[in-house]
CSV table of C-alpha atoms in Angstrom, one decimal:
chain,number,residue,atom,x,y,z
A,1,MET,CA,71.4,109.7,175.1
A,2,GLN,CA,72.2,113.0,174.1
A,3,SER,CA,68.9,115.1,173.0
A,4,LYS,CA,68.8,116.7,169.1
A,5,PRO,CA,67.3,119.9,168.6
A,6,LYS,CA,63.8,119.9,166.2
A,7,VAL,CA,64.6,121.2,162.8
A,8,THR,CA,62.4,124.5,163.4
A,9,PHE,CA,62.3,128.2,161.7
A,10,THR,CA,64.5,128.9,164.5
A,11,TYR,CA,67.2,126.3,164.6
A,12,ILE,CA,67.6,126.5,160.8
A,13,ASN,CA,68.5,130.5,161.3
A,14,LYS,CA,70.4,129.5,164.3
A,15,LEU,CA,73.2,127.5,162.1
A,16,ALA,CA,72.2,129.5,159.0
A,17,ILE,CA,73.0,133.4,159.8
A,18,PRO,CA,76.7,132.2,161.0
A,19,ALA,CA,77.4,130.0,158.2
A,20,LEU,CA,76.0,132.9,155.7
A,21,ILE,CA,78.4,135.3,157.5
A,22,ALA,CA,81.1,132.9,157.5
A,23,GLY,CA,80.6,132.1,153.8
A,24,ILE,CA,80.6,135.2,152.2
A,25,ALA,CA,83.9,136.2,153.9
A,26,GLU,CA,85.6,134.2,151.3
A,27,PRO,CA,84.2,136.0,148.4
A,28,LEU,CA,84.3,139.5,150.2
A,29,LEU,CA,88.2,139.1,150.3
A,30,SER,CA,88.0,138.4,146.7
A,31,LEU,CA,85.5,141.2,145.8
A,32,THR,CA,87.7,143.4,147.9
A,33,ASP,CA,90.6,142.5,146.1
A,34,THR,CA,88.8,143.1,142.9
A,35,ALA,CA,87.5,146.4,143.6
A,36,ILE,CA,90.9,147.8,145.0
A,37,VAL,CA,92.7,146.5,142.2
A,38,GLY,CA,90.5,147.8,139.6
A,39,ASN,CA,91.2,151.3,141.1
A,40,ILE,CA,95.0,151.5,141.1
A,41,ASP,CA,96.5,154.3,139.3
A,42,VAL,CA,98.7,152.1,136.9
A,43,ASN,CA,97.2,149.3,134.4
A,44,ALA,CA,94.1,148.7,136.6
A,45,THR,CA,92.4,146.8,133.9
A,46,GLU,CA,95.7,144.1,133.3
A,47,ALA,CA,95.7,144.0,137.2
A,48,LEU,CA,92.2,143.3,137.3
A,49,ALA,CA,92.6,140.8,134.9
A,50,ALA,CA,95.2,139.2,136.6
A,51,VAL,CA,93.3,139.1,139.6
A,52,GLY,CA,90.6,137.1,138.1
A,53,ILE,CA,92.8,134.8,136.3
A,54,ALA,CA,94.9,133.7,139.5
A,55,GLY,CA,92.1,133.9,141.5
A,56,SER,CA,90.2,131.6,139.4
A,57,PHE,CA,92.7,128.7,139.2
A,58,LEU,CA,93.5,129.3,143.3
A,59,SER,CA,89.8,128.7,143.7
A,60,ALA,CA,89.9,125.7,141.4
A,61,LEU,CA,92.4,124.1,143.7
A,62,ILE,CA,90.9,125.2,147.0
A,63,TRP,CA,87.6,124.0,145.6
A,64,ILE,CA,88.7,120.6,144.5
A,65,LEU,CA,90.8,119.8,147.8
A,66,ALA,CA,88.2,121.4,150.2
A,67,GLN,CA,85.8,118.9,149.2
A,68,THR,CA,86.8,116.8,152.3
A,69,ARG,CA,85.0,119.7,154.2
A,70,SER,CA,81.8,118.4,153.0
A,71,ALA,CA,83.0,115.0,153.6
A,72,ILE,CA,84.0,115.0,156.7
A,73,SER,CA,80.8,117.2,157.9
A,74,ALA,CA,78.6,114.4,156.5
A,75,ILE,CA,80.0,111.8,158.6
A,76,ILE,CA,80.5,113.7,161.5
A,77,SER,CA,77.0,114.7,161.6
A,78,ARG,CA,75.8,111.1,161.0
A,79,TYR,CA,77.8,109.8,164.2
A,80,PHE,CA,76.7,112.7,165.9
A,81,GLY,CA,73.1,112.0,165.1
A,82,ALA,CA,73.6,108.6,166.1
A,83,ASN,CA,75.5,109.4,169.2
A,84,ARG,CA,78.6,107.8,168.6
A,85,LEU,CA,81.1,110.1,168.2
A,86,ASP,CA,83.7,108.5,170.2
A,87,GLU,CA,84.1,105.5,167.3
A,88,ILE,CA,85.7,108.5,165.1
A,89,GLN,CA,88.1,110.6,167.6
A,90,SER,CA,91.1,109.9,165.1
A,91,LEU,CA,89.1,110.8,161.7
A,92,PRO,CA,89.5,114.7,162.0
A,93,THR,CA,93.2,114.9,162.3
A,94,GLN,CA,94.1,112.0,160.0
A,95,ILE,CA,91.8,114.0,157.3
A,96,ILE,CA,93.7,117.2,158.5
A,97,VAL,CA,97.1,115.7,157.7
A,98,ILE,CA,96.5,114.0,154.5
A,99,ASN,CA,94.8,117.4,153.3
A,100,LEU,CA,98.0,119.4,154.6
A,101,ALA,CA,99.9,117.3,152.5
A,102,LEU,CA,98.1,117.1,149.5
A,103,SER,CA,98.0,120.7,149.5
A,104,ALA,CA,101.9,121.2,149.9
A,105,ILE,CA,102.3,119.0,146.9
A,106,LEU,CA,100.1,120.9,144.8
A,107,TYR,CA,101.9,124.1,145.7
A,108,PHE,CA,105.3,123.0,144.8
A,109,VAL,CA,103.7,121.5,141.4
A,110,SER,CA,101.6,124.5,140.4
A,111,ILE,CA,104.9,126.9,141.2
A,112,ALA,CA,107.0,125.1,139.2
A,113,PHE,CA,104.7,125.2,136.1
A,114,VAL,CA,102.8,128.7,136.8
A,115,GLU,CA,103.9,130.2,133.6
A,116,PHE,CA,102.8,127.4,131.4
A,117,ILE,CA,99.4,127.2,133.6
A,118,PHE,CA,98.5,130.7,133.1
A,119,LYS,CA,99.0,130.6,129.4
A,120,LEU,CA,96.5,128.3,129.4
A,121,TYR,CA,94.3,130.8,130.2
A,122,ASN,CA,95.4,132.7,127.3
A,123,ALA,CA,97.1,135.1,129.4
A,124,GLU,CA,100.4,137.1,127.8
A,125,GLY,CA,102.8,140.4,128.4
A,126,LEU,CA,101.9,142.3,131.2
A,127,ILE,CA,98.5,140.3,132.3
A,128,LEU,CA,100.7,137.0,132.7
A,129,ASN,CA,103.4,138.9,134.5
A,130,TYR,CA,101.0,140.4,136.9
A,131,THR,CA,99.3,137.0,137.4
A,132,VAL,CA,102.4,134.8,138.0
A,133,SER,CA,103.4,137.6,140.8
A,134,TYR,CA,100.2,137.8,142.5
A,135,TYR,CA,99.8,134.0,142.2
A,136,LYS,CA,102.9,132.9,144.0
A,137,ILE,CA,102.3,134.8,146.8
A,138,ARG,CA,98.8,133.7,147.4
A,139,ALA,CA,99.8,130.4,146.9
A,140,VAL,CA,101.6,130.2,150.0
A,141,GLY,CA,98.5,130.1,152.0
A,142,LEU,CA,96.7,127.1,150.0
A,143,PRO,CA,97.8,124.7,152.8
A,144,LEU,CA,96.5,127.1,155.5
A,145,THR,CA,93.1,127.6,153.6
A,146,LEU,CA,92.7,123.9,153.5
A,147,LEU,CA,93.6,123.5,156.9
A,148,VAL,CA,90.9,126.2,157.9
A,149,PHE,CA,88.3,124.6,155.9
A,150,SER,CA,89.0,120.8,157.1
A,151,ILE,CA,88.2,122.2,160.8
A,152,PHE,CA,85.3,124.2,159.4
A,153,GLY,CA,83.9,120.8,158.4
A,154,VAL,CA,84.6,119.3,161.8
A,155,PHE,CA,82.5,122.3,163.4
A,156,ARG,CA,80.1,121.6,160.9
A,157,GLY,CA,79.3,118.1,161.6
A,158,LEU,CA,78.8,119.2,165.5
A,159,GLN,CA,76.1,121.4,164.4
A,160,ASN,CA,78.2,124.4,165.1
A,161,THR,CA,78.9,127.2,162.8
A,162,PHE,CA,79.5,130.1,165.1
A,163,TRP,CA,83.4,129.6,165.9
A,164,PRO,CA,83.8,129.3,161.8
A,165,MET,CA,81.8,132.7,161.6
A,166,ILE,CA,84.2,134.0,164.2
A,167,ILE,CA,87.3,133.1,162.4
A,168,SER,CA,85.9,134.2,159.1
A,169,ILE,CA,84.9,137.5,160.0
A,170,THR,CA,88.3,138.2,161.9
A,171,GLY,CA,90.3,137.1,158.4
A,172,LEU,CA,87.9,139.3,156.3
A,173,LEU,CA,88.3,142.4,158.7
A,174,LEU,CA,92.0,141.9,158.7
A,175,ASN,CA,92.5,141.4,155.1
A,176,VAL,CA,90.1,144.5,153.9
A,177,GLY,CA,92.2,146.7,156.1
A,178,LEU,CA,95.5,145.3,154.9
A,179,ASP,CA,94.3,145.6,151.6
A,180,PHE,CA,94.0,149.3,151.6
A,181,VAL,CA,97.2,149.8,153.1
A,182,LEU,CA,99.5,147.4,151.3
A,183,VAL,CA,98.0,148.2,147.9
A,184,PHE,CA,98.0,151.9,147.9
A,185,GLY,CA,100.7,152.2,150.7
A,186,ILE,CA,101.1,155.0,153.6
A,187,GLU,CA,103.0,157.9,152.4
A,188,GLY,CA,106.5,157.6,154.5
A,189,PHE,CA,106.0,154.4,156.3
A,190,ILE,CA,104.8,151.7,153.6
A,191,PRO,CA,105.2,151.6,149.9
A,192,ALA,CA,102.5,151.3,147.5
A,193,MET,CA,102.9,147.3,146.7
A,194,HIS,CA,100.1,147.3,144.2
A,195,ILE,CA,98.7,144.0,143.0
A,196,GLU,CA,101.0,142.2,145.6
A,197,GLY,CA,100.0,143.9,148.2
A,198,ALA,CA,96.5,143.0,147.5
A,199,ALA,CA,98.3,139.1,147.7
A,200,TYR,CA,100.3,139.9,150.7
A,201,ALA,CA,97.1,140.9,152.7
A,202,SER,CA,95.3,137.5,151.6
A,203,LEU,CA,98.4,135.5,153.2
A,204,ILE,CA,98.4,137.1,156.4
A,205,SER,CA,94.9,136.8,157.1
A,206,GLN,CA,95.1,133.3,156.0
A,207,VAL,CA,98.1,132.7,158.6
A,208,VAL,CA,95.9,134.8,161.4
A,209,MET,CA,92.5,132.4,160.6
A,210,ALA,CA,94.6,129.1,160.3
A,211,VAL,CA,96.1,129.6,164.1
A,212,MET,CA,92.7,130.8,165.3
A,213,ALA,CA,91.2,127.7,163.5
A,214,LEU,CA,93.5,125.2,165.3
A,215,TYR,CA,93.3,126.8,168.7
A,216,LEU,CA,89.5,126.5,168.5
A,217,PHE,CA,89.7,122.9,167.2
A,218,ILE,CA,91.6,121.8,170.3
A,219,LYS,CA,89.3,124.0,172.8
A,220,LYS,CA,85.9,123.6,171.4
A,221,THR,CA,85.5,120.2,170.1
A,222,PRO,CA,85.7,116.7,171.7
A,223,PHE,CA,88.5,115.9,169.3
A,224,LYS,CA,92.3,115.9,169.8
A,225,LEU,CA,94.8,117.5,167.5
A,226,LYS,CA,97.1,114.2,167.5
A,227,PHE,CA,97.8,111.9,164.6
A,228,GLN,CA,97.2,108.4,165.5
A,229,TRP,CA,97.8,104.7,163.9
A,230,PRO,CA,96.1,102.9,162.8
A,231,PHE,CA,93.7,105.0,160.2
A,232,ASN,CA,90.4,105.3,161.7
A,233,LYS,CA,87.4,102.6,159.9
A,234,GLU,CA,85.7,105.7,158.2
A,235,ILE,CA,89.0,107.2,156.2
A,236,LYS,CA,88.2,104.8,153.5
A,237,ARG,CA,84.7,106.2,153.0
A,238,LEU,CA,85.6,109.2,153.7
A,239,LEU,CA,88.5,109.5,150.9
A,240,LEU,CA,86.2,108.0,148.7
A,241,LEU,CA,83.6,110.3,149.0
A,242,SER,CA,86.2,113.0,148.7
A,243,LEU,CA,87.6,111.4,145.6
A,244,ASN,CA,84.0,111.7,143.8
A,245,LEU,CA,83.7,115.2,145.5
A,246,PHE,CA,87.0,115.9,143.8
A,247,ILE,CA,85.7,114.9,139.9
A,248,ARG,CA,82.3,117.0,141.1
A,249,ALA,CA,84.8,119.8,141.7
A,250,LEU,CA,87.1,119.1,138.8
A,251,SER,CA,84.3,119.2,136.5
A,252,LEU,CA,82.9,122.3,137.8
A,253,ASN,CA,86.3,124.4,137.5
A,254,ILE,CA,86.6,122.9,133.8
A,255,ALA,CA,83.8,125.0,133.2
A,256,ILE,CA,85.1,128.2,134.8
A,257,TYR,CA,88.0,127.5,133.3
A,258,PHE,CA,86.8,127.9,130.0
A,259,ALA,CA,84.6,130.7,130.9
A,260,ASN,CA,87.9,132.7,131.8
A,261,SER,CA,89.9,131.2,129.0
A,262,TYR,CA,87.4,132.3,126.3
A,263,ALA,CA,87.1,135.9,128.0
A,264,THR,CA,90.8,136.3,128.2
A,265,ALA,CA,90.9,135.5,124.5
A,266,TYR,CA,88.2,138.2,123.6
A,267,GLY,CA,90.6,140.8,125.0
A,268,ASN,CA,91.4,142.6,128.3
A,269,ASN,CA,88.1,144.7,128.6
A,270,TYR,CA,86.3,141.1,128.5
A,271,ILE,CA,88.4,139.5,130.9
A,272,ALA,CA,88.2,142.4,133.4
A,273,ALA,CA,84.6,142.6,132.7
A,274,GLN,CA,84.0,139.0,133.3
A,275,THR,CA,86.3,138.8,136.5
A,276,ILE,CA,83.8,141.5,138.5
A,277,ALA,CA,80.9,139.5,137.1
A,278,PHE,CA,82.2,136.2,138.4
A,279,GLN,CA,83.3,137.8,141.6
A,280,ILE,CA,80.0,139.1,142.2
A,281,TRP,CA,78.1,135.8,141.3
A,282,LEU,CA,80.4,133.9,143.7
A,283,PHE,CA,79.5,136.5,146.5
A,284,PHE,CA,75.6,135.2,145.6
A,285,SER,CA,76.5,131.9,145.9
A,286,PHE,CA,78.4,131.9,149.2
A,287,PHE,CA,75.7,134.1,150.6
A,288,ILE,CA,73.0,131.5,149.6
A,289,ASP,CA,75.5,128.8,150.8
A,290,GLY,CA,74.6,129.9,154.2
A,291,TYR,CA,71.0,128.2,153.9
A,292,ALA,CA,72.4,125.4,151.7
A,293,SER,CA,75.2,124.6,154.5
A,294,VAL,CA,72.3,123.7,156.5
A,295,GLY,CA,71.2,121.2,154.6
A,296,ASN,CA,74.8,119.8,154.6
A,297,ILE,CA,74.8,119.9,158.6
A,298,VAL,CA,71.5,118.7,159.2
A,299,SER,CA,70.8,116.1,156.3
A,300,GLY,CA,73.5,113.9,157.6
A,301,ARG,CA,71.9,113.9,161.3
A,302,LEU,CA,68.2,113.4,160.2
A,303,LEU,CA,70.0,110.3,157.9
A,304,GLY,CA,71.3,108.9,161.3
A,305,GLU,CA,68.2,109.5,163.1
A,306,LYS,CA,66.0,108.1,160.0
A,307,ASP,CA,63.7,111.2,160.2
A,308,TYR,CA,63.2,111.1,156.7
A,309,ARG,CA,59.9,113.3,157.0
A,310,SER,CA,61.7,116.2,158.8
A,311,LEU,CA,64.6,115.5,155.7
A,312,TRP,CA,62.2,116.2,153.3
A,313,LYS,CA,60.5,119.2,155.0
A,314,LEU,CA,64.0,120.5,155.3
A,315,SER,CA,64.5,120.4,151.7
A,316,VAL,CA,61.2,122.8,151.1
A,317,ASP,CA,62.2,125.2,153.7
A,318,LEU,CA,65.8,125.7,153.0
A,319,SER,CA,64.6,126.1,149.1
A,320,LYS,CA,62.2,128.7,150.0
A,321,TYR,CA,64.6,130.9,152.3
A,322,ALA,CA,67.6,130.6,149.3
A,323,ILE,CA,65.1,131.7,146.8
A,324,VAL,CA,64.0,134.8,148.9
A,325,ILE,CA,67.5,135.6,149.8
A,326,ALA,CA,68.3,135.5,146.1
A,327,PHE,CA,65.4,137.7,145.1
A,328,ILE,CA,66.6,140.5,147.5
A,329,LEU,CA,70.1,140.1,146.4
A,330,SER,CA,69.2,140.4,142.9
A,331,THR,CA,66.5,143.3,143.4
A,332,ILE,CA,69.3,145.4,145.2
A,333,CYS,CA,71.8,144.9,142.8
A,334,PHE,CA,69.1,146.2,139.6
A,335,ILE,CA,68.5,149.1,141.7
A,336,PHE,CA,72.4,150.0,142.3
A,337,TYR,CA,72.9,148.5,138.7
A,338,VAL,CA,75.3,151.3,137.8
A,339,PRO,CA,76.9,152.0,140.8
A,340,ILE,CA,78.1,148.4,141.2
A,341,GLY,CA,80.2,148.4,138.1
A,342,LYS,CA,81.9,151.6,138.7
A,343,ALA,CA,82.9,150.5,142.3
A,344,PHE,CA,85.1,148.0,140.4
A,345,SER,CA,86.7,150.1,137.5
A,346,LYS,CA,86.4,153.1,135.8
A,347,ASP,CA,87.2,152.2,132.5
A,348,VAL,CA,84.5,152.8,129.8
A,349,GLU,CA,85.0,149.5,127.9
A,350,VAL,CA,85.0,147.4,130.9
A,351,LEU,CA,82.0,148.8,132.3
A,352,ASP,CA,80.1,148.5,129.3
A,353,SER,CA,81.0,144.9,128.6
A,354,PHE,CA,79.9,144.4,132.1
A,355,TYR,CA,76.6,146.2,131.8
A,356,ALA,CA,75.8,144.0,128.8
A,357,ILE,CA,75.8,140.7,130.8
A,358,PHE,CA,75.0,141.6,134.4
A,359,TRP,CA,71.5,141.4,134.0
A,360,ILE,CA,72.1,137.4,133.3
A,361,VAL,CA,73.8,137.0,136.3
A,362,LEU,CA,70.9,138.6,138.4
A,363,LEU,CA,68.1,136.8,136.5
A,364,MET,CA,70.0,133.2,137.4
A,365,GLN,CA,69.9,133.6,141.0
A,366,PRO,CA,66.6,131.8,141.9
A,367,LEU,CA,68.1,129.1,140.1
A,368,ASN,CA,71.2,128.7,141.8
A,369,ALA,CA,69.4,129.0,144.9
A,370,ILE,CA,67.9,125.9,144.5
A,371,ALA,CA,70.9,124.4,143.0
A,372,PHE,CA,72.7,125.2,146.0
A,373,VAL,CA,70.3,124.0,148.4
A,374,PHE,CA,70.3,120.5,147.0
A,375,ASP,CA,74.3,120.6,146.8
A,376,GLY,CA,74.1,120.9,150.2
A,377,LEU,CA,71.7,118.1,151.2
A,378,PHE,CA,73.3,115.6,149.0
A,379,LYS,CA,76.5,116.2,150.4
A,380,GLY,CA,75.5,116.1,154.0
A,381,LEU,CA,73.7,112.7,153.0
A,382,ALA,CA,76.9,111.5,151.4
A,383,GLU,CA,75.3,111.3,148.2
A,384,ALA,CA,79.2,111.8,146.2
A,385,VAL,CA,78.1,109.8,143.1
A,386,THR,CA,74.9,111.8,142.4
A,387,LEU,CA,77.0,114.9,142.8
A,388,ARG,CA,79.5,113.6,140.4
A,389,ASN,CA,77.2,112.5,137.6
A,390,THR,CA,75.1,115.8,137.9
A,391,LEU,CA,78.1,117.9,137.3
A,392,LEU,CA,80.0,115.9,134.6
A,393,ILE,CA,76.1,115.9,132.7
A,394,ALA,CA,75.7,119.9,133.4
A,395,THR,CA,79.6,120.6,132.4
A,396,PHE,CA,79.8,118.5,129.5
A,397,ILE,CA,76.6,118.0,128.0
A,398,GLY,CA,75.3,121.4,128.9
A,399,PHE,CA,78.0,124.3,129.6
A,400,ILE,CA,80.9,123.3,126.9
A,401,PRO,CA,78.3,122.6,123.9
A,402,VAL,CA,76.4,126.1,124.6
A,403,LEU,CA,79.5,127.8,125.2
A,404,LEU,CA,81.0,126.7,121.9
A,405,ILE,CA,77.6,127.4,119.9
A,406,GLY,CA,77.7,130.9,121.4
A,407,ASP,CA,81.2,131.6,120.6
A,408,HIS,CA,80.9,130.3,116.9
A,409,TYR,CA,78.3,133.0,116.6
A,410,GLY,CA,80.2,135.9,118.4
A,411,LEU,CA,78.2,136.3,121.4
A,412,LYS,CA,81.4,136.6,123.4
A,413,LEU,CA,80.4,137.3,127.1
A,414,TYR,CA,77.0,136.6,126.6
A,415,ALA,CA,77.6,133.1,125.4
A,416,ILE,CA,79.7,132.6,128.7
A,417,TRP,CA,76.6,133.8,130.8
A,418,ILE,CA,74.1,131.7,128.7
A,419,ALA,CA,76.0,128.6,128.9
A,420,PHE,CA,76.3,129.3,132.8
A,421,THR,CA,72.6,129.4,133.0
A,422,VAL,CA,72.0,126.1,131.0
A,423,TRP,CA,74.5,124.8,133.9
A,424,MET,CA,72.7,125.8,136.8
A,425,PHE,CA,69.3,124.5,135.1
A,426,LEU,CA,70.6,121.1,134.5
A,427,ARG,CA,72.2,120.9,138.1
A,428,THR,CA,69.0,122.1,139.7
A,429,ILE,CA,66.7,119.6,137.7
A,430,ILE,CA,68.6,116.6,137.7
A,431,LEU,CA,69.4,117.1,141.8
A,432,VAL,CA,65.4,118.0,142.4
A,433,ILE,CA,64.4,114.9,140.6
A,434,VAL,CA,66.6,112.5,142.0
A,435,PHE,CA,66.0,113.7,145.8
A,436,ARG,CA,62.4,113.4,145.3
A,437,LYS,CA,62.6,110.1,144.0
A,438,LYS,CA,64.7,108.9,146.7
A,439,TYR,CA,63.4,110.6,149.9
A,440,LEU,CA,60.0,111.6,149.6
A,441,ASP,CA,58.7,108.0,148.9
A,442,ASN,CA,60.0,107.5,152.7
A,443,THR,CA,58.2,110.2,154.2
A,444,THR,CA,54.2,109.9,155.3
A,445,ILE,CA,53.6,113.6,153.4
């Protein structure tokens, strides 16, 4: 029987640090687009708003469909812990094919209704034109992104975060370099493409990452890239798990939609400031997710081994590490409060709106850290129903009512970020209570 390593500080960081690096690659891509587009010479505020709106919708699609990454990771890690990987040989390729089919359908449907979709975000005029143009290019890479995420889920299930890190770093460095070249151009060689250049930079990076992911899947995993009939016995459970996570991600993105829609309605400077604040919030989220993903990766394995004592200890350790990371990041941002805003925009009105609420984004980070850790744990334990119900409660009983009340009293961006804070508080408290009740009773601590 294959020996499994103990869940020590060294082991946690061996998984967490590569996962952290891989995790922050995605928000760093968005932050790079935001910073570069926000500094173009013509219509920078409108372009910045467009990147925020299109990026928000695209992220919604990716987050909803990419829930299969967590589902496949949970199932593979459990079989890995039980030394029964041979029973799910056909599963990874089957879910990759299903993901590609779903993402292709979503691409064509969203392109057909693209203007209608972004008008729902209150986008109009130049902002609407920029948003549609940016999205049409970025959306081509949607199936590629989901392919990469599916393969990342396979590696996570196998307790391997190294290769996803390599793929993510490559994509990040390529995207940053292409952003500068394609947005601003090279005189006499490449014309400046402005906001469309940022979209093409992301698309090219997605192509490269997809090719790398496919190669490493073939070379570095025990699975074969060959679709086989019939469907694996676990496909039904995986799809049901994914469906509940889809609903969870949908409710999550409803909150984000309301935030961006209201910010857009308040005015160009508000949606531009909201774009900056939210991209930084996402960066923090994915940074902390490096440790949260260890919960996703290891909890399924520990459940397969029925090691409940280690499972509880894992939750405590991960929470401590994530809170420390959140505190360090928040402190750095408080120190560089003003320069951070100026890195994204030179517009005085945008900066004033951003600085007014940035402190809320920073103060809520320790709360976010705990929520993300328990998100990861419950994903790894395949507790999708708990995650689904938690997000439904947080969004429809927490976020939306608070936003509507704040909007009624004219709080604008304050209303949005107070609502986000309540949203994260509910997510945190519900998951912690359920986890303690369900798993602490199984330990001898």
